Every structure is written in C-alpha cells, then in structure tokens.
mmCIF file of C-alpha atoms in Angstrom:
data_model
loop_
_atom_site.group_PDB
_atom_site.id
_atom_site.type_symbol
_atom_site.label_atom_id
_atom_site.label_comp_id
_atom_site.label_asym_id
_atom_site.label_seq_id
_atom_site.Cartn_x
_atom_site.Cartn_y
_atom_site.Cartn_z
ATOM 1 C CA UNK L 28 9.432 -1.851 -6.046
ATOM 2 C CA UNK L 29 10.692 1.482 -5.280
ATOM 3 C CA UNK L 30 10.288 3.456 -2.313
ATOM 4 C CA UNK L 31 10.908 7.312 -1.744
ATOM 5 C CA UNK L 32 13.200 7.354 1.096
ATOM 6 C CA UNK L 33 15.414 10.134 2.306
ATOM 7 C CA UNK L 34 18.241 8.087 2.133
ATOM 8 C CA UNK L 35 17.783 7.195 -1.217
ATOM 9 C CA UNK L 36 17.673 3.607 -2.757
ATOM 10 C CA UNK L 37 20.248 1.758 -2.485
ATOM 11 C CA UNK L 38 21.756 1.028 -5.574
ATOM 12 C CA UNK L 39 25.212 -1.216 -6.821
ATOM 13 C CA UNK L 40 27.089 -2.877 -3.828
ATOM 14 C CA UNK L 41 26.360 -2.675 -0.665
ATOM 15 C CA UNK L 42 29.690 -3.029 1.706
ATOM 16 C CA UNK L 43 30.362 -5.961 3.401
ATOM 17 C CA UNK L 44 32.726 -4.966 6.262
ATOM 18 C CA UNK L 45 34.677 -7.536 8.753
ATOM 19 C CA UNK L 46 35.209 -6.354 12.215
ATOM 20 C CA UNK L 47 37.340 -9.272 13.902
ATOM 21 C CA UNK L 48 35.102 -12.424 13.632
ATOM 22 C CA UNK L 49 31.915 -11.136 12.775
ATOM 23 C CA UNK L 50 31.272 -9.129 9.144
ATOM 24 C CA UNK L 51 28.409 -6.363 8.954
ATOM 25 C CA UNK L 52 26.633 -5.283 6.889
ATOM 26 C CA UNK L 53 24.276 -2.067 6.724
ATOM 27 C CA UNK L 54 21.438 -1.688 4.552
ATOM 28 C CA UNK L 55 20.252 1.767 3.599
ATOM 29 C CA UNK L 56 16.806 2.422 1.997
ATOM 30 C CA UNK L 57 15.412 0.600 -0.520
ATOM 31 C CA UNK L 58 17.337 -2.836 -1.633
ATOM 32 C CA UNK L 59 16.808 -3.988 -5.308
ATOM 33 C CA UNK L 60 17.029 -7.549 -6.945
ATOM 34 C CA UNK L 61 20.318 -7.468 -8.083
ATOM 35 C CA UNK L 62 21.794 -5.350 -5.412
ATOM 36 C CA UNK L 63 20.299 -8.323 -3.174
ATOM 37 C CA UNK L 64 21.327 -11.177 -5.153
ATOM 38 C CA UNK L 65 25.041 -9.768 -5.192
ATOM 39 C CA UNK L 66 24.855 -8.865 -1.724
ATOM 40 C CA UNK L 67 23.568 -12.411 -0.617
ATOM 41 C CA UNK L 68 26.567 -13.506 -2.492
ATOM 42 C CA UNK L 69 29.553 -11.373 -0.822
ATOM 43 C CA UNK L 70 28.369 -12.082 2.322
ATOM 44 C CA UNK L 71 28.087 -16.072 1.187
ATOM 45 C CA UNK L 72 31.765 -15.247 -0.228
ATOM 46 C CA UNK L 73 32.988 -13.445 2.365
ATOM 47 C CA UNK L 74 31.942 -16.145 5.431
ATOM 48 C CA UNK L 75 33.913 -18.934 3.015
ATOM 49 C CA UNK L 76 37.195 -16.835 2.625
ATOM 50 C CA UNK L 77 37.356 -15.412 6.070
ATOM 51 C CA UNK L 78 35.843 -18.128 8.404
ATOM 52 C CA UNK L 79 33.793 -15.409 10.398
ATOM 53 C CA UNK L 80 31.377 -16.861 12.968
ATOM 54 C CA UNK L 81 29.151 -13.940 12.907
ATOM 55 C CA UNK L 82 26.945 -11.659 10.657
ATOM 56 C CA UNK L 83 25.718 -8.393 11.954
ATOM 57 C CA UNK L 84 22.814 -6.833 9.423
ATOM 58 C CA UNK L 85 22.359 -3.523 10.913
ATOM 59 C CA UNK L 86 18.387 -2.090 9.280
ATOM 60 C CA UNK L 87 18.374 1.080 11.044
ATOM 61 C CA UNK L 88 18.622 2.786 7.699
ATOM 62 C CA UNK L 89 15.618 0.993 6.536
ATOM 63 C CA UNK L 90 12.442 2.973 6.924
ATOM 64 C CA UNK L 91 10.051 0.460 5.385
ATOM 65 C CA UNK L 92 10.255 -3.448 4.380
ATOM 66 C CA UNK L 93 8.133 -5.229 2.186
ATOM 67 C CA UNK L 94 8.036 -9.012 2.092
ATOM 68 C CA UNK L 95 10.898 -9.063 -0.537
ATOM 69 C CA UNK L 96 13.315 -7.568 1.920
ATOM 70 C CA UNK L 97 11.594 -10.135 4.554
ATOM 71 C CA UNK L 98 12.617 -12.589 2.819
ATOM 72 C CA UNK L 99 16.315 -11.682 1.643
ATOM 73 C CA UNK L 100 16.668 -11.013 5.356
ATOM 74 C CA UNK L 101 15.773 -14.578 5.889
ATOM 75 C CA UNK L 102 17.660 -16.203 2.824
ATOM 76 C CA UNK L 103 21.134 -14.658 4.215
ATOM 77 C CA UNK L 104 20.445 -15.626 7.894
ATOM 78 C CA UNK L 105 19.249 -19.193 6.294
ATOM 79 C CA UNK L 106 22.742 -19.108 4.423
ATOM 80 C CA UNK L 107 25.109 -17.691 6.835
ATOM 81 C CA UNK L 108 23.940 -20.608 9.377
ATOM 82 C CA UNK L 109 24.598 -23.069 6.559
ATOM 83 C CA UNK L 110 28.161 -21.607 6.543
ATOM 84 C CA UNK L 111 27.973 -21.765 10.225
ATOM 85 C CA UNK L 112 27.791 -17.904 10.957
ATOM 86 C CA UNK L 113 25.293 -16.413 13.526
ATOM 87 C CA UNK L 114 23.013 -13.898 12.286
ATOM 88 C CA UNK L 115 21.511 -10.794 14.327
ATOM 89 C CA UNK L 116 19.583 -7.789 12.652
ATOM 90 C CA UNK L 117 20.085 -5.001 14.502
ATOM 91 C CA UNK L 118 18.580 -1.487 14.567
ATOM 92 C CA UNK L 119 15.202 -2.763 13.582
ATOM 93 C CA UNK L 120 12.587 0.260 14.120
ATOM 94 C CA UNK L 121 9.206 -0.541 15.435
ATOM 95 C CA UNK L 122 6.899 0.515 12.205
ATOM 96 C CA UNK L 123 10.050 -2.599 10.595
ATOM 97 C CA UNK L 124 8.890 -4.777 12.968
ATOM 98 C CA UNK L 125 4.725 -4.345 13.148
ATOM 99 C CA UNK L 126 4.891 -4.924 9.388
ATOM 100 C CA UNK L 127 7.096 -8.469 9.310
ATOM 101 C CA UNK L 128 5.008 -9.429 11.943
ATOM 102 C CA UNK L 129 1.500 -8.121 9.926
ATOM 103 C CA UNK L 130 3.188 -10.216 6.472
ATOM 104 C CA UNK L 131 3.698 -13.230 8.532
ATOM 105 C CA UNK L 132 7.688 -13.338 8.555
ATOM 106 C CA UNK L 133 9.054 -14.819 11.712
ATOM 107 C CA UNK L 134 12.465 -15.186 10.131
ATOM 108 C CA UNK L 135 13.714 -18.028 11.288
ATOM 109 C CA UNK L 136 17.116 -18.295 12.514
ATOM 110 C CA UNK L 137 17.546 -14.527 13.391
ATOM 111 C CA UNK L 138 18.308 -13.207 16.236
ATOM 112 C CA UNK L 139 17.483 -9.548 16.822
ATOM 113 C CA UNK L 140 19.149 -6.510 18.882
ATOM 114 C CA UNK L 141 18.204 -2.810 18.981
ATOM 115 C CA UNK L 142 21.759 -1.816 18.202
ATOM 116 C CA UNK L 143 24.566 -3.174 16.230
ATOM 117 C CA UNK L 144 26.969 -2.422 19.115
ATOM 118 C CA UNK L 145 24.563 -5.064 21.415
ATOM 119 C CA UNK L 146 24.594 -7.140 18.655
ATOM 120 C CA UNK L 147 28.292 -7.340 18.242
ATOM 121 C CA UNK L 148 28.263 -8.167 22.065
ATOM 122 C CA UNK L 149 25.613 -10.632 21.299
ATOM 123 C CA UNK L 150 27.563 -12.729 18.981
ATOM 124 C CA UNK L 151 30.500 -12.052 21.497
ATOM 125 C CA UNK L 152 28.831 -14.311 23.978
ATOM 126 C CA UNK L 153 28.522 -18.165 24.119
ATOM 127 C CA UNK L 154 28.208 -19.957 21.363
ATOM 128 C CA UNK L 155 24.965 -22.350 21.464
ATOM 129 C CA UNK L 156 26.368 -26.038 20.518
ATOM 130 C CA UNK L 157 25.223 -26.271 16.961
ATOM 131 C CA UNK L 158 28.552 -26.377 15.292
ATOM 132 C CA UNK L 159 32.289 -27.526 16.101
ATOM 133 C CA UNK L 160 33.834 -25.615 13.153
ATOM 134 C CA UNK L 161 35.226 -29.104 11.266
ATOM 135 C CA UNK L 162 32.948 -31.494 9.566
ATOM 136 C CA UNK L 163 29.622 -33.035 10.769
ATOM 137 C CA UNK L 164 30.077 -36.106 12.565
ATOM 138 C CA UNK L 165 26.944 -38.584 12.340
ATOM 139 C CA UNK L 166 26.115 -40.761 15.404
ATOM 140 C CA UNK L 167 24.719 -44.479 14.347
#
C-alpha cells in the first residue's frame, strides 16, 4: 500500500535510538512490510541487549494509518511488554486517531501522549507493578 506523503515513504531502516532507559523510535510516512518486520525486530533486539524499560513510538510524521500500521503499532507494544518495556505513541494527530478508532483498533497495551517529550516524562513516572525485572515467580 503506498501513500503519497510529503515526507515520502519510508523506506530501509528506520532508527532505533536509546535515550537513557527508554529507546524511540520515529516513524515517517508510509511504513512497508519489510521495513516493519525489521523494525519490529531492532526494537525486539534492542530491548534484549540494552534492558530498556521504555519504548517511545513518536507518529507525528505519520499523516495517515491504515489497519496494517494499526496493527504493527500493536504487535511492537504487544512485544515490548513481553520484554517488559512500556510502550507510549506519541504525536498521534487527530485525523490518526478518528481512523484507528473508525477500523476498530483499540491497541491494547498502549499508552498514548501528544508529545514525545510528555511521553518520555510518562515512562519517567511510576512504574505500575506488572514486572520485577528477574524471573516470574508463580504463587501455589
């Protein structure tokens, strides 16, 4: 699916860039399969190697989403909690948001902010008690 965006599409790798404990990420345009696929897999990588507790996707650039970008915004929230990173999209314009919410995606897991400066603060905050950082422990 390509779109005509000022921007242009985004095409090869999109930069995956760690600022303390948090990595972001900033998606310009339109996002292809592969570009997607390889970008779900730095920032799966990247969380692993550098033990980040956040993930700060900043959309601002993004003019238009379809339900494909919907859902690769929802597969690398669904996958940074797994590696137990926070997610927050950021920059989200309004037209962004009337259409997830028209194609149904409530992308689970995501938080939102309207910046990627309030979202760093965001992530700076509290942590809600879903994780102690070692393994699992089961109560019986």
């Amino acid at each position: 699916m390509n779109h005509d965006f000022s921007s242009g599409p985004v095409t090869g790798h999109v930069p995956v860039l760690k600022l303390g404990d948090v990595l972001l990420v900033t998606l310009q345009g339109d996002l292809h399969d592969s570009t997607a696929q390889q970008l779900q897999q730095d920032i799966g990588e990247t969380i692993v190697g550098t033990g980040v507790t956040g993930l700060v996707i900043d959309i601002s650039g993004v003019e238009m989403v379809d339900s494909f970008l919907g859902r690769v915004l929802a597969e690398i929230a669904a996958q940074a909690t797994l590696l137990a990173a926070r997610t927050v999209v950021a920059g989200m314009r309004p037209a962004v948001a009337i259409t997830l919410v028209e194609l149904g995606l409530t992308l689970p897991g995501l938080r939102t902010a309207l910046t990627a400066e309030a979202a760093m603060d965001l992530l700076a905050g509290p942590h809600p008690a879903t994780r102690s950082g070692g393994p699992r422990q089961e109560s019986r």
